[in-house]
Phi, psi and omega in degrees: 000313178301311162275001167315323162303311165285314158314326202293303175316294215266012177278310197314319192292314202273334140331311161303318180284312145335276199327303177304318174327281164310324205264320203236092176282331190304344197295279202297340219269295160336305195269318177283323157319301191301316132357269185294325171292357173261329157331283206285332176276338204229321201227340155278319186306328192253344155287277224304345167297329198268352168234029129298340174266287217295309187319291189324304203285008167283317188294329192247027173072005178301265216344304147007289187265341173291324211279342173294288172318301164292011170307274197316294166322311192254351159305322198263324145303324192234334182096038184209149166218180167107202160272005166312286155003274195317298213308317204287305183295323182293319241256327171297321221243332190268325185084149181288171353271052208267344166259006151276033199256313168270335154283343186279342175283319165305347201259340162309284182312317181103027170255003174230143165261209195298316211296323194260312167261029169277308152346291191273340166310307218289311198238002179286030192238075162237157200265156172279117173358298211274358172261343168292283203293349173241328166291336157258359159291337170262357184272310178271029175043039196183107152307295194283333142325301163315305168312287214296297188319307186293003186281293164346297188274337193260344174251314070074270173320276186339285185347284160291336180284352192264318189280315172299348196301142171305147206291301197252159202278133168312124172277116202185120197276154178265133196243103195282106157249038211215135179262101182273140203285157167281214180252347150275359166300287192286282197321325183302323205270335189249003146249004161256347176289304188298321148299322144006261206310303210303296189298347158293314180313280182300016155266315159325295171323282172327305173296305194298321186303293180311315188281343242245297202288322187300316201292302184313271194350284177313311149335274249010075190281176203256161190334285166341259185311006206232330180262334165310271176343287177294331156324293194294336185265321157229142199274334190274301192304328204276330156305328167301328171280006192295347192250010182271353200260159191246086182211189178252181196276346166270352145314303181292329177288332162300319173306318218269356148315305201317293182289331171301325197275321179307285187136305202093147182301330190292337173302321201270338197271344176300312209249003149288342180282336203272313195269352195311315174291343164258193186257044183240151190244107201315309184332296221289020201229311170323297175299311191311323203275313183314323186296283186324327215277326193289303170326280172349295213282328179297312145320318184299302198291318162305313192263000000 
Protein backbone atom coordinates (compact mmCIF):
# COMPACT_ATOMS: atom_id res chain seq x y z
CA UNK A 1 0.00 0.00 0.00
CA UNK A 2 2.57 2.07 0.97
CA UNK A 3 4.60 2.44 -2.27
CA UNK A 4 1.04 2.38 -4.29
CA UNK A 5 1.44 5.67 -2.73
CA UNK A 6 4.46 6.43 -3.67
CA UNK A 7 4.34 5.73 -7.46
CA UNK A 8 0.95 7.55 -7.33
CA UNK A 9 3.00 10.74 -5.89
CA UNK A 10 5.70 10.45 -8.00
CA UNK A 11 3.08 10.13 -11.65
CA UNK A 12 1.50 12.96 -10.11
CA UNK A 13 4.77 15.22 -9.85
CA UNK A 14 6.16 14.16 -13.11
CA UNK A 15 2.45 15.23 -14.57
CA UNK A 16 3.02 18.44 -12.88
CA UNK A 17 5.90 18.77 -14.34
CA UNK A 18 4.77 18.11 -18.37
CA UNK A 19 2.30 20.15 -17.82
CA UNK A 20 4.63 23.27 -16.53
CA UNK A 21 6.94 22.24 -19.35
CA UNK A 22 3.92 22.74 -22.12
CA UNK A 23 2.13 25.85 -20.53
CA UNK A 24 5.43 27.88 -19.52
CA UNK A 25 8.74 26.24 -21.53
CA UNK A 26 10.65 29.77 -20.88
CA UNK A 27 10.19 28.41 -17.36
CA UNK A 28 12.54 25.66 -17.33
CA UNK A 29 15.01 27.45 -19.94
CA UNK A 30 14.85 30.27 -16.85
CA UNK A 31 15.67 27.96 -14.14
CA UNK A 32 18.39 25.89 -15.89
CA UNK A 33 20.24 29.76 -16.73
CA UNK A 34 19.81 30.31 -13.36
CA UNK A 35 21.28 26.66 -11.97
CA UNK A 36 24.28 26.93 -13.57
CA UNK A 37 24.93 30.66 -12.55
CA UNK A 38 24.62 29.70 -9.13
CA UNK A 39 26.74 26.47 -9.81
CA UNK A 40 29.73 28.41 -11.41
CA UNK A 41 29.56 31.71 -9.21
CA UNK A 42 28.73 30.40 -5.70
CA UNK A 43 29.34 26.07 -5.12
CA UNK A 44 32.11 25.32 -7.74
CA UNK A 45 34.76 27.78 -6.82
CA UNK A 46 34.19 26.99 -3.21
CA UNK A 47 33.58 22.94 -3.39
CA UNK A 48 35.71 21.78 -5.91
CA UNK A 49 38.93 22.45 -4.62
CA UNK A 50 38.20 21.08 -1.20
CA UNK A 51 37.07 17.70 -2.64
CA UNK A 52 40.39 17.72 -5.16
CA UNK A 53 42.22 18.15 -1.85
CA UNK A 54 40.12 15.49 0.52
CA UNK A 55 40.93 12.91 -3.18
CA UNK A 56 44.71 13.56 -3.07
CA UNK A 57 45.22 13.12 0.66
CA UNK A 58 43.17 9.41 0.26
CA UNK A 59 45.54 8.76 -2.79
CA UNK A 60 48.55 9.57 -1.58
CA UNK A 61 47.96 7.66 1.74
CA UNK A 62 48.13 11.26 3.83
CA UNK A 63 44.42 10.50 5.11
CA UNK A 64 46.46 7.64 7.14
CA UNK A 65 48.35 9.97 8.91
CA UNK A 66 45.98 12.38 9.53
CA UNK A 67 43.62 9.74 10.95
CA UNK A 68 46.80 8.69 13.36
CA UNK A 69 46.94 11.84 14.88
CA UNK A 70 43.39 13.04 15.28
CA UNK A 71 42.35 9.42 16.78
CA UNK A 72 42.77 10.28 20.89
CA UNK A 73 40.58 13.55 20.07
CA UNK A 74 37.66 12.09 18.06
CA UNK A 75 37.95 8.72 20.42
CA UNK A 76 37.01 10.88 23.35
CA UNK A 77 34.30 12.63 21.66
CA UNK A 78 32.39 10.67 19.27
CA UNK A 79 32.93 6.94 20.68
CA UNK A 80 35.03 6.06 16.84
CA UNK A 81 38.64 5.15 15.82
CA UNK A 82 40.02 4.43 13.13
CA UNK A 83 39.33 6.12 9.86
CA UNK A 84 36.49 7.90 11.38
CA UNK A 85 39.15 10.88 12.07
CA UNK A 86 39.96 11.19 8.25
CA UNK A 87 36.13 10.98 7.47
CA UNK A 88 35.02 13.78 10.27
CA UNK A 89 37.73 16.15 9.55
CA UNK A 90 37.29 16.20 5.33
CA UNK A 91 33.40 16.42 5.61
CA UNK A 92 34.25 20.22 8.48
CA UNK A 93 36.76 21.50 6.06
CA UNK A 94 34.88 20.28 2.58
CA UNK A 95 31.23 20.63 3.21
CA UNK A 96 28.63 18.46 2.61
CA UNK A 97 28.09 15.76 0.50
CA UNK A 98 31.49 15.01 1.03
CA UNK A 99 30.62 13.10 4.27
CA UNK A 100 28.35 10.74 2.72
CA UNK A 101 30.72 10.59 0.21
CA UNK A 102 33.90 9.31 2.39
CA UNK A 103 31.50 7.19 4.30
CA UNK A 104 30.37 5.16 1.81
CA UNK A 105 34.15 5.02 0.14
CA UNK A 106 34.94 3.62 3.75
CA UNK A 107 32.73 1.84 4.03
CA UNK A 108 33.30 0.32 0.68
CA UNK A 109 37.06 -0.22 1.54
CA UNK A 110 35.96 -2.27 5.13
CA UNK A 111 37.60 0.61 6.94
CA UNK A 112 34.51 1.23 8.76
CA UNK A 113 31.63 -1.01 9.69
CA UNK A 114 27.29 -0.30 9.13
CA UNK A 115 26.88 0.50 12.68
CA UNK A 116 29.64 3.66 12.21
CA UNK A 117 28.69 4.59 9.08
CA UNK A 118 25.03 4.73 9.76
CA UNK A 119 26.48 6.63 12.52
CA UNK A 120 28.96 9.25 11.17
CA UNK A 121 25.74 9.63 8.27
CA UNK A 122 23.61 11.31 11.22
CA UNK A 123 26.25 14.83 12.03
CA UNK A 124 29.10 14.65 9.20
CA UNK A 125 26.65 17.26 7.22
CA UNK A 126 28.52 20.64 7.58
CA UNK A 127 28.86 23.36 5.11
CA UNK A 128 31.46 24.43 3.62
CA UNK A 129 33.12 26.96 5.32
CA UNK A 130 34.05 29.14 2.21
CA UNK A 131 30.11 29.17 0.95
CA UNK A 132 29.07 30.57 4.28
CA UNK A 133 31.18 33.03 5.18
CA UNK A 134 31.49 34.33 1.48
CA UNK A 135 28.39 33.53 -0.66
CA UNK A 136 26.14 33.78 2.24
CA UNK A 137 27.91 36.31 3.87
CA UNK A 138 27.36 38.83 0.78
CA UNK A 139 23.65 37.81 0.49
CA UNK A 140 23.27 39.38 4.47
CA UNK A 141 25.68 42.04 4.09
CA UNK A 142 27.30 40.62 7.23
CA UNK A 143 30.63 38.69 7.58
CA UNK A 144 29.96 38.60 11.56
CA UNK A 145 26.61 37.03 10.79
CA UNK A 146 27.78 34.89 8.39
CA UNK A 147 30.67 33.37 11.34
CA UNK A 148 27.85 33.08 13.91
CA UNK A 149 25.63 30.53 11.10
CA UNK A 150 29.03 28.71 10.37
CA UNK A 151 29.59 28.72 14.50
CA UNK A 152 26.38 27.46 14.98
CA UNK A 153 26.02 24.67 12.37
CA UNK A 154 29.57 23.28 13.18
CA UNK A 155 28.82 22.80 17.00
CA UNK A 156 25.01 22.14 16.29
CA UNK A 157 26.73 18.60 14.38
CA UNK A 158 29.65 18.35 17.56
CA UNK A 159 26.70 18.05 19.40
CA UNK A 160 24.49 15.71 17.80
CA UNK A 161 27.56 13.48 17.23
CA UNK A 162 27.83 13.72 20.88
CA UNK A 163 24.28 12.76 22.05
CA UNK A 164 23.97 10.17 19.47
CA UNK A 165 27.55 8.52 20.10
CA UNK A 166 27.70 4.91 20.83
CA UNK A 167 27.55 3.77 24.52
CA UNK A 168 30.69 2.09 24.72
CA UNK A 169 33.87 3.02 22.03
CA UNK A 170 33.95 1.32 18.61
CA UNK A 171 37.11 -0.33 17.92
CA UNK A 172 38.60 0.17 14.76
CA UNK A 173 42.24 -0.23 13.41
CA UNK A 174 43.12 2.57 10.83
CA UNK A 175 43.63 0.96 7.81
CA UNK A 176 45.40 2.21 4.11
CA UNK A 177 43.43 -0.03 1.23
CA UNK A 178 44.22 2.76 -1.13
CA UNK A 179 47.47 2.05 -3.08
CA UNK A 180 49.66 4.56 -3.18
CA UNK A 181 49.81 6.77 -6.23
CA UNK A 182 52.41 9.40 -7.00
CA UNK A 183 50.85 12.86 -7.61
CA UNK A 184 50.60 12.90 -11.09
CA UNK A 185 48.88 9.35 -10.61
CA UNK A 186 46.23 10.68 -7.83
CA UNK A 187 45.49 14.29 -9.19
CA UNK A 188 43.93 13.11 -12.40
CA UNK A 189 41.67 10.41 -10.57
CA UNK A 190 41.10 13.17 -7.97
CA UNK A 191 39.68 15.91 -10.19
CA UNK A 192 37.02 13.13 -12.34
CA UNK A 193 35.91 12.16 -8.89
CA UNK A 194 35.14 15.45 -7.64
CA UNK A 195 33.59 16.40 -10.84
CA UNK A 196 31.40 13.15 -10.65
CA UNK A 197 29.91 14.65 -7.38
CA UNK A 198 29.70 18.48 -9.01
CA UNK A 199 27.73 17.37 -11.68
CA UNK A 200 25.13 15.49 -9.84
CA UNK A 201 24.97 18.48 -7.96
CA UNK A 202 23.90 20.66 -10.58
CA UNK A 203 21.86 18.47 -12.32
CA UNK A 204 20.00 18.00 -8.76
CA UNK A 205 20.19 21.85 -8.06
CA UNK A 206 18.22 22.17 -11.81
CA UNK A 207 15.75 19.96 -11.31
CA UNK A 208 14.55 21.20 -7.57
CA UNK A 209 15.22 24.63 -8.96
CA UNK A 210 12.58 24.14 -12.05
CA UNK A 211 10.23 22.34 -9.52
CA UNK A 212 10.74 25.27 -7.08
CA UNK A 213 9.86 27.92 -9.66
CA UNK A 214 6.88 26.10 -11.71
CA UNK A 215 5.17 25.34 -8.07
CA UNK A 216 5.58 28.98 -6.32
CA UNK A 217 4.12 30.07 -9.84
CA UNK A 218 1.34 28.26 -9.36
CA UNK A 219 0.94 29.12 -5.83
CA UNK A 220 1.65 32.27 -6.14
CA UNK A 221 2.91 32.84 -3.19
CA UNK A 222 4.35 36.06 -1.62
CA UNK A 223 7.82 36.88 -1.25
CA UNK A 224 8.21 35.25 2.49
CA UNK A 225 6.50 31.64 1.71
CA UNK A 226 8.00 31.49 -2.18
CA UNK A 227 11.88 31.36 -0.42
CA UNK A 228 10.64 29.00 2.41
CA UNK A 229 9.49 26.91 -0.09
CA UNK A 230 12.43 27.22 -2.52
CA UNK A 231 15.06 26.72 0.43
CA UNK A 232 13.37 23.25 1.51
CA UNK A 233 13.60 22.33 -2.05
CA UNK A 234 16.98 23.44 -3.00
CA UNK A 235 19.04 25.14 -0.35
CA UNK A 236 21.73 27.78 -2.49
CA UNK A 237 18.62 28.82 -4.36
CA UNK A 238 16.13 29.51 -1.29
CA UNK A 239 19.05 31.34 -0.18
CA UNK A 240 19.85 33.03 -2.89
CA UNK A 241 16.07 34.69 -2.26
CA UNK A 242 16.61 35.67 1.08
CA UNK A 243 17.19 39.36 0.08
CA UNK A 244 13.78 39.28 -1.87
CA UNK A 245 12.14 39.21 1.48
CA UNK A 246 11.42 42.62 3.66
CA UNK A 247 12.61 41.68 7.11
CA UNK A 248 15.59 42.11 9.37
CA UNK A 249 18.48 40.31 9.07
CA UNK A 250 18.29 38.23 11.99
CA UNK A 251 15.01 36.91 10.47
CA UNK A 252 17.40 36.28 7.12
CA UNK A 253 19.99 34.92 8.84
CA UNK A 254 17.69 32.40 10.79
CA UNK A 255 16.24 31.38 7.67
CA UNK A 256 19.68 30.97 5.84
CA UNK A 257 20.47 28.37 9.18
CA UNK A 258 17.68 26.83 8.70
CA UNK A 259 17.91 25.61 4.97
CA UNK A 260 21.83 25.19 5.63
CA UNK A 261 21.44 22.49 8.73
CA UNK A 262 18.15 20.84 6.87
CA UNK A 263 20.15 20.17 3.46
CA UNK A 264 17.15 20.93 1.34
CA UNK A 265 15.43 18.08 -0.58
CA UNK A 266 18.28 18.56 -3.23
CA UNK A 267 21.13 18.02 -0.55
CA UNK A 268 18.94 14.75 0.55
CA UNK A 269 18.62 13.65 -3.31
CA UNK A 270 23.17 13.79 -3.19
CA UNK A 271 23.32 11.97 -0.23
CA UNK A 272 20.84 9.55 -1.42
CA UNK A 273 23.10 8.91 -4.93
CA UNK A 274 25.91 8.75 -2.76
CA UNK A 275 24.71 5.81 -0.49
CA UNK A 276 22.15 3.93 -3.08
CA UNK A 277 24.80 0.81 -3.58
CA UNK A 278 25.08 0.47 -0.25
CA UNK A 279 23.83 -1.05 3.28
CA UNK A 280 23.47 2.51 4.50
CA UNK A 281 20.17 3.78 5.82
CA UNK A 282 19.11 7.32 4.60
CA UNK A 283 16.67 7.85 8.10
CA UNK A 284 19.85 8.08 10.04
CA UNK A 285 20.80 10.93 7.82
CA UNK A 286 17.21 12.22 7.57
CA UNK A 287 16.88 12.28 11.42
CA UNK A 288 20.08 14.07 11.97
CA UNK A 289 18.99 16.74 10.03
CA UNK A 290 15.84 16.90 11.91
CA UNK A 291 17.81 16.95 15.21
CA UNK A 292 20.59 19.65 13.75
CA UNK A 293 18.30 22.05 12.51
CA UNK A 294 16.24 22.06 16.09
CA UNK A 295 19.54 21.96 17.96
CA UNK A 296 20.65 25.45 15.68
CA UNK A 297 17.85 27.17 15.72
CA UNK A 298 18.02 27.09 19.60
CA UNK A 299 21.39 27.98 19.59
CA UNK A 300 20.52 30.87 17.27
CA UNK A 301 17.91 32.15 19.28
CA UNK A 302 20.46 32.10 22.52
CA UNK A 303 23.12 33.33 20.89
Amino acid sequence: MKRKYQELLAVLIILFLYLGIFINPSLIIESGISSINIFKTKLFPSIFPFFVLASLLLELGLATKISIKLNPLIRKIFHVEGNSSFIILVSLISGFPSGSKYVVESYKDKTIDKNTANYLLTFTHFANPLFVLGTCGLILNSLSLAYKILIIQILSNIILGIILRPKEIISSKITNNHQNKSFLEALPKAINDAIKVLLFMLGSITFFMFFSKLLTTTLSLNPFFNTILTGLLDMTSGISLVNTIDTTNYIKGLLVLTFITFGSFSVHLQVLNNIKEEDIKYKYFFIGRIIETSIALVLYILF
